[in-house]
Amino acid sequence: MSNNISQRVIEKSFAKQVTSTSIVGKSSQLQTLLNEIVAEEKIPGAVMYISTPQGSWVGASGVNNLSTKTPMKRTDGFSIASMSKTFMAVVVLKLVEQRKIELDRAIATYLPRDITPHIVNSDKITVRQLLNHTSGVAEYLDTKEFIQATAKRSRSQPWTAREAIQYMYQEQPQANPGEKFIYTDCNYILLELIVENITRETLAQAIRSQILKPLGLKHTFTELREPTIGEVATGYSDRNKDGKLDSYAEVNDGNGLGDGGLVSTAEDLTKFTKALFVKKSLLSSKMMKEMLKFKDHGESYSYGLGVERFSSPLETAIGHSGIAYGFTTLLAYLPNQNTTIVVLLNDQGVDIKSIARTGLEVISNK
């Protein structure tokens, strides 16, 4: 974030306890902060939701579409990109609970038979290694062929996991199974194929039946696979590297796939976070322990099963971030403070963790 914003916020760690008697008293301060960030960072629009034991606050700023100048609303939907991986992990772990999948069994056991021969090491890679990005599989997103295909792909033609996975068939693995952490979207395309093969339903249906319906998340849906719910913000980024923000409204970069297919709202994401990490009503205690087995990958970052842990600057927050389709998103739960923050931006080139930190610093100081 720019220095003038940073200078206005207190440079303290997230470890400081939330001591405000009521977050309501911070409402105007938080809204002013969000307005300043949107203006100074030249972000089209943003929504921020903070929930603490002392209350909750949600604010919106900017616009959800640069062409129409429609003001951003707190209820607007955003493509949450890789934040969707946490939802995928919950579905997979529920299948483990139901004894339909074993975490440490080879993925060849569960993949469709016609796909297995094309996946190098499918007899060695485990389901766990897909979930925690230690499988070593090649990436499909970075291949020249996929990039060329997306340039011509209409949004009326949703990508399927079967189509997307073919772009990594000719690529060499990035590492041996279990050797090291390499964040790779292909892991979650393979998980999508496994879930659909085991459940005999689409991933969108599995997410809806296992998570969205039980929790009453009425504003969350799989993009391009399910009907659009409510008003959805348009994503932007400097796609042409000319210093101007370009719309993603007509772009299909693999939207709707298992590595980042969901659209949601700040309120729904907060409900999901509380159900998963606070009420612990989504998974059994055994599966929660599995999900939260983190592998450290540097001083400030570690990864569990579909969950990120931010050691710095986000205290020891757990959750997930996302960046794709013209959006940047962050969901973080701070266990020591029982505080949840969700930040949603319709701009792909912003330091979202700094924005979250400034919001949390406002509520942590009287």
mmCIF file of N, CA and C in Angstrom, residues 81-82 84-85 88 140-141 146 150 153 158-165 167 185 188-190 192-193 196 203-204 207 222-225 252-262 325:
data_model
loop_
_atom_site.group_PDB
_atom_site.id
_atom_site.type_symbol
_atom_site.label_atom_id
_atom_site.label_comp_id
_atom_site.label_asym_id
_atom_site.label_seq_id
_atom_site.Cartn_x
_atom_site.Cartn_y
_atom_site.Cartn_z
ATOM 1 N N ALA A 81 -12.243 -16.318 -6.216
ATOM 2 C CA ALA A 81 -11.019 -16.931 -6.736
ATOM 3 C C ALA A 81 -10.554 -18.092 -5.855
ATOM 4 N N SER A 82 -9.277 -18.103 -5.473
ATOM 5 C CA SER A 82 -8.716 -19.259 -4.758
ATOM 6 C C SER A 82 -9.259 -19.454 -3.350
ATOM 7 N N SER A 84 -12.039 -20.179 -2.910
ATOM 8 C CA SER A 84 -12.922 -21.333 -3.171
ATOM 9 C C SER A 84 -12.269 -22.647 -2.770
ATOM 10 N N LYS A 85 -10.938 -22.678 -2.704
ATOM 11 C CA LYS A 85 -10.226 -23.917 -2.355
ATOM 12 C C LYS A 85 -10.595 -24.417 -0.957
ATOM 13 N N MET A 88 -13.720 -26.367 -1.379
ATOM 14 C CA MET A 88 -13.374 -27.664 -1.977
ATOM 15 C C MET A 88 -12.825 -28.608 -0.915
ATOM 16 N N TYR A 140 -1.618 -26.196 -15.271
ATOM 17 C CA TYR A 140 -2.300 -25.996 -16.552
ATOM 18 C C TYR A 140 -2.437 -24.521 -16.919
ATOM 19 N N LEU A 141 -2.580 -23.658 -15.910
ATOM 20 C CA LEU A 141 -2.842 -22.236 -16.147
ATOM 21 C C LEU A 141 -1.726 -21.533 -16.909
ATOM 22 N N PHE A 146 -3.164 -23.107 -22.989
ATOM 23 C CA PHE A 146 -4.343 -22.704 -22.214
ATOM 24 C C PHE A 146 -4.561 -21.200 -22.322
ATOM 25 N N THR A 150 -7.978 -19.445 -23.731
ATOM 26 C CA THR A 150 -8.847 -18.539 -22.965
ATOM 27 C C THR A 150 -9.105 -17.244 -23.726
ATOM 28 N N ARG A 153 -12.180 -17.934 -25.648
ATOM 29 C CA ARG A 153 -13.239 -18.685 -24.969
ATOM 30 C C ARG A 153 -14.371 -17.776 -24.511
ATOM 31 N N PRO A 158 -18.630 -22.697 -20.509
ATOM 32 C CA PRO A 158 -17.869 -22.945 -19.278
ATOM 33 C C PRO A 158 -16.829 -24.046 -19.474
ATOM 34 N N TRP A 159 -15.659 -23.843 -18.897
ATOM 35 C CA TRP A 159 -14.626 -24.869 -18.911
ATOM 36 C C TRP A 159 -15.069 -26.050 -18.038
ATOM 37 N N THR A 160 -14.666 -27.249 -18.430
ATOM 38 C CA THR A 160 -14.852 -28.416 -17.568
ATOM 39 C C THR A 160 -13.484 -28.840 -17.050
ATOM 40 N N ALA A 161 -13.478 -29.552 -15.944
ATOM 41 C CA ALA A 161 -12.217 -30.037 -15.381
ATOM 42 C C ALA A 161 -11.511 -30.965 -16.375
ATOM 43 N N ARG A 162 -12.282 -31.756 -17.096
ATOM 44 C CA ARG A 162 -11.712 -32.673 -18.089
ATOM 45 C C ARG A 162 -10.968 -31.912 -19.184
ATOM 46 N N GLU A 163 -11.527 -30.789 -19.605
ATOM 47 C CA GLU A 163 -10.860 -29.973 -20.619
ATOM 48 C C GLU A 163 -9.586 -29.339 -20.063
ATOM 49 N N ALA A 164 -9.713 -28.730 -18.889
ATOM 50 C CA ALA A 164 -8.592 -27.987 -18.313
ATOM 51 C C ALA A 164 -7.399 -28.887 -18.012
ATOM 52 N N ILE A 165 -7.683 -30.086 -17.500
ATOM 53 C CA ILE A 165 -6.583 -30.971 -17.078
ATOM 54 C C ILE A 165 -5.734 -31.416 -18.257
ATOM 55 N N TYR A 167 -4.429 -29.723 -20.487
ATOM 56 C CA TYR A 167 -3.341 -28.785 -20.783
ATOM 57 C C TYR A 167 -2.080 -29.077 -19.985
ATOM 58 N N ASP A 185 -2.656 -24.761 -9.085
ATOM 59 C CA ASP A 185 -4.102 -24.858 -9.259
ATOM 60 C C ASP A 185 -4.543 -26.212 -9.792
ATOM 61 N N TYR A 188 -6.294 -28.744 -7.566
ATOM 62 C CA TYR A 188 -7.714 -28.617 -7.267
ATOM 63 C C TYR A 188 -8.598 -28.947 -8.480
ATOM 64 N N ILE A 189 -8.016 -28.942 -9.672
ATOM 65 C CA ILE A 189 -8.734 -29.468 -10.837
ATOM 66 C C ILE A 189 -8.819 -30.991 -10.707
ATOM 67 N N LEU A 190 -7.735 -31.605 -10.259
ATOM 68 C CA LEU A 190 -7.740 -33.052 -10.025
ATOM 69 C C LEU A 190 -8.715 -33.420 -8.905
ATOM 70 N N GLU A 192 -11.405 -31.761 -8.182
ATOM 71 C CA GLU A 192 -12.738 -31.625 -8.775
ATOM 72 C C GLU A 192 -13.128 -32.910 -9.511
ATOM 73 N N LEU A 193 -12.198 -33.462 -10.282
ATOM 74 C CA LEU A 193 -12.452 -34.714 -11.005
ATOM 75 C C LEU A 193 -12.733 -35.870 -10.044
ATOM 76 N N GLU A 196 -16.261 -35.361 -8.379
ATOM 77 C CA GLU A 196 -17.342 -35.656 -9.317
ATOM 78 C C GLU A 196 -17.424 -37.150 -9.640
ATOM 79 N N LEU A 203 -19.326 -30.712 -9.104
ATOM 80 C CA LEU A 203 -18.736 -30.073 -7.924
ATOM 81 C C LEU A 203 -19.679 -28.993 -7.398
ATOM 82 N N ALA A 204 -20.300 -28.241 -8.308
ATOM 83 C CA ALA A 204 -21.250 -27.203 -7.899
ATOM 84 C C ALA A 204 -22.374 -27.800 -7.058
ATOM 85 N N ILE A 207 -20.923 -28.850 -3.550
ATOM 86 C CA ILE A 207 -20.724 -27.693 -2.679
ATOM 87 C C ILE A 207 -22.066 -27.188 -2.157
ATOM 88 N N THR A 222 -21.659 -21.185 -7.892
ATOM 89 C CA THR A 222 -20.536 -21.488 -8.778
ATOM 90 C C THR A 222 -20.719 -20.729 -10.084
ATOM 91 N N GLU A 223 -19.746 -19.910 -10.405
ATOM 92 C CA GLU A 223 -19.835 -19.045 -11.580
ATOM 93 C C GLU A 223 -19.941 -19.855 -12.874
ATOM 94 N N LEU A 224 -20.803 -19.428 -13.755
ATOM 95 C CA LEU A 224 -21.040 -20.018 -15.080
ATOM 96 C C LEU A 224 -21.694 -21.402 -15.038
ATOM 97 N N ARG A 225 -21.761 -22.011 -13.854
ATOM 98 C CA ARG A 225 -22.378 -23.344 -13.725
ATOM 99 C C ARG A 225 -23.772 -23.262 -13.120
ATOM 100 N N ASN A 252 -13.234 -15.434 -20.031
ATOM 101 C CA ASN A 252 -13.402 -16.749 -19.407
ATOM 102 C C ASN A 252 -12.029 -17.394 -19.252
ATOM 103 N N ASP A 253 -11.413 -17.151 -18.106
ATOM 104 C CA ASP A 253 -10.072 -17.671 -17.800
ATOM 105 C C ASP A 253 -10.131 -18.985 -17.038
ATOM 106 N N GLY A 254 -11.214 -19.732 -17.227
ATOM 107 C CA GLY A 254 -11.386 -20.955 -16.450
ATOM 108 C C GLY A 254 -12.316 -20.740 -15.281
ATOM 109 N N ASN A 255 -13.120 -19.669 -15.354
ATOM 110 C CA ASN A 255 -14.088 -19.361 -14.295
ATOM 111 C C ASN A 255 -14.995 -20.563 -14.040
ATOM 112 N N GLY A 256 -15.284 -20.820 -12.781
ATOM 113 C CA GLY A 256 -16.210 -21.897 -12.433
ATOM 114 C C GLY A 256 -15.555 -23.236 -12.158
ATOM 115 N N LEU A 257 -14.240 -23.325 -12.312
ATOM 116 C CA LEU A 257 -13.541 -24.588 -12.055
ATOM 117 C C LEU A 257 -13.219 -24.749 -10.565
ATOM 118 N N GLY A 258 -12.757 -25.949 -10.204
ATOM 119 C CA GLY A 258 -12.536 -26.295 -8.801
ATOM 120 C C GLY A 258 -11.439 -25.547 -8.089
ATOM 121 N N ASP A 259 -10.587 -24.839 -8.843
ATOM 122 C CA ASP A 259 -9.488 -24.096 -8.205
ATOM 123 C C ASP A 259 -9.885 -22.680 -7.826
ATOM 124 N N GLY A 260 -11.097 -22.236 -8.223
ATOM 125 C CA GLY A 260 -11.489 -20.870 -7.876
ATOM 126 C C GLY A 260 -12.817 -20.449 -8.457
ATOM 127 N N GLY A 261 -13.827 -21.303 -8.370
ATOM 128 C CA GLY A 261 -15.051 -21.090 -9.129
ATOM 129 C C GLY A 261 -16.196 -20.358 -8.468
ATOM 130 N N LEU A 262 -16.074 -20.018 -7.184
ATOM 131 C CA LEU A 262 -17.235 -19.483 -6.465
ATOM 132 C C LEU A 262 -17.357 -17.962 -6.505
ATOM 133 N N TYR A 325 -9.433 -13.279 -12.167
ATOM 134 C CA TYR A 325 -10.645 -12.775 -12.838
ATOM 135 C C TYR A 325 -10.905 -11.302 -12.558
#
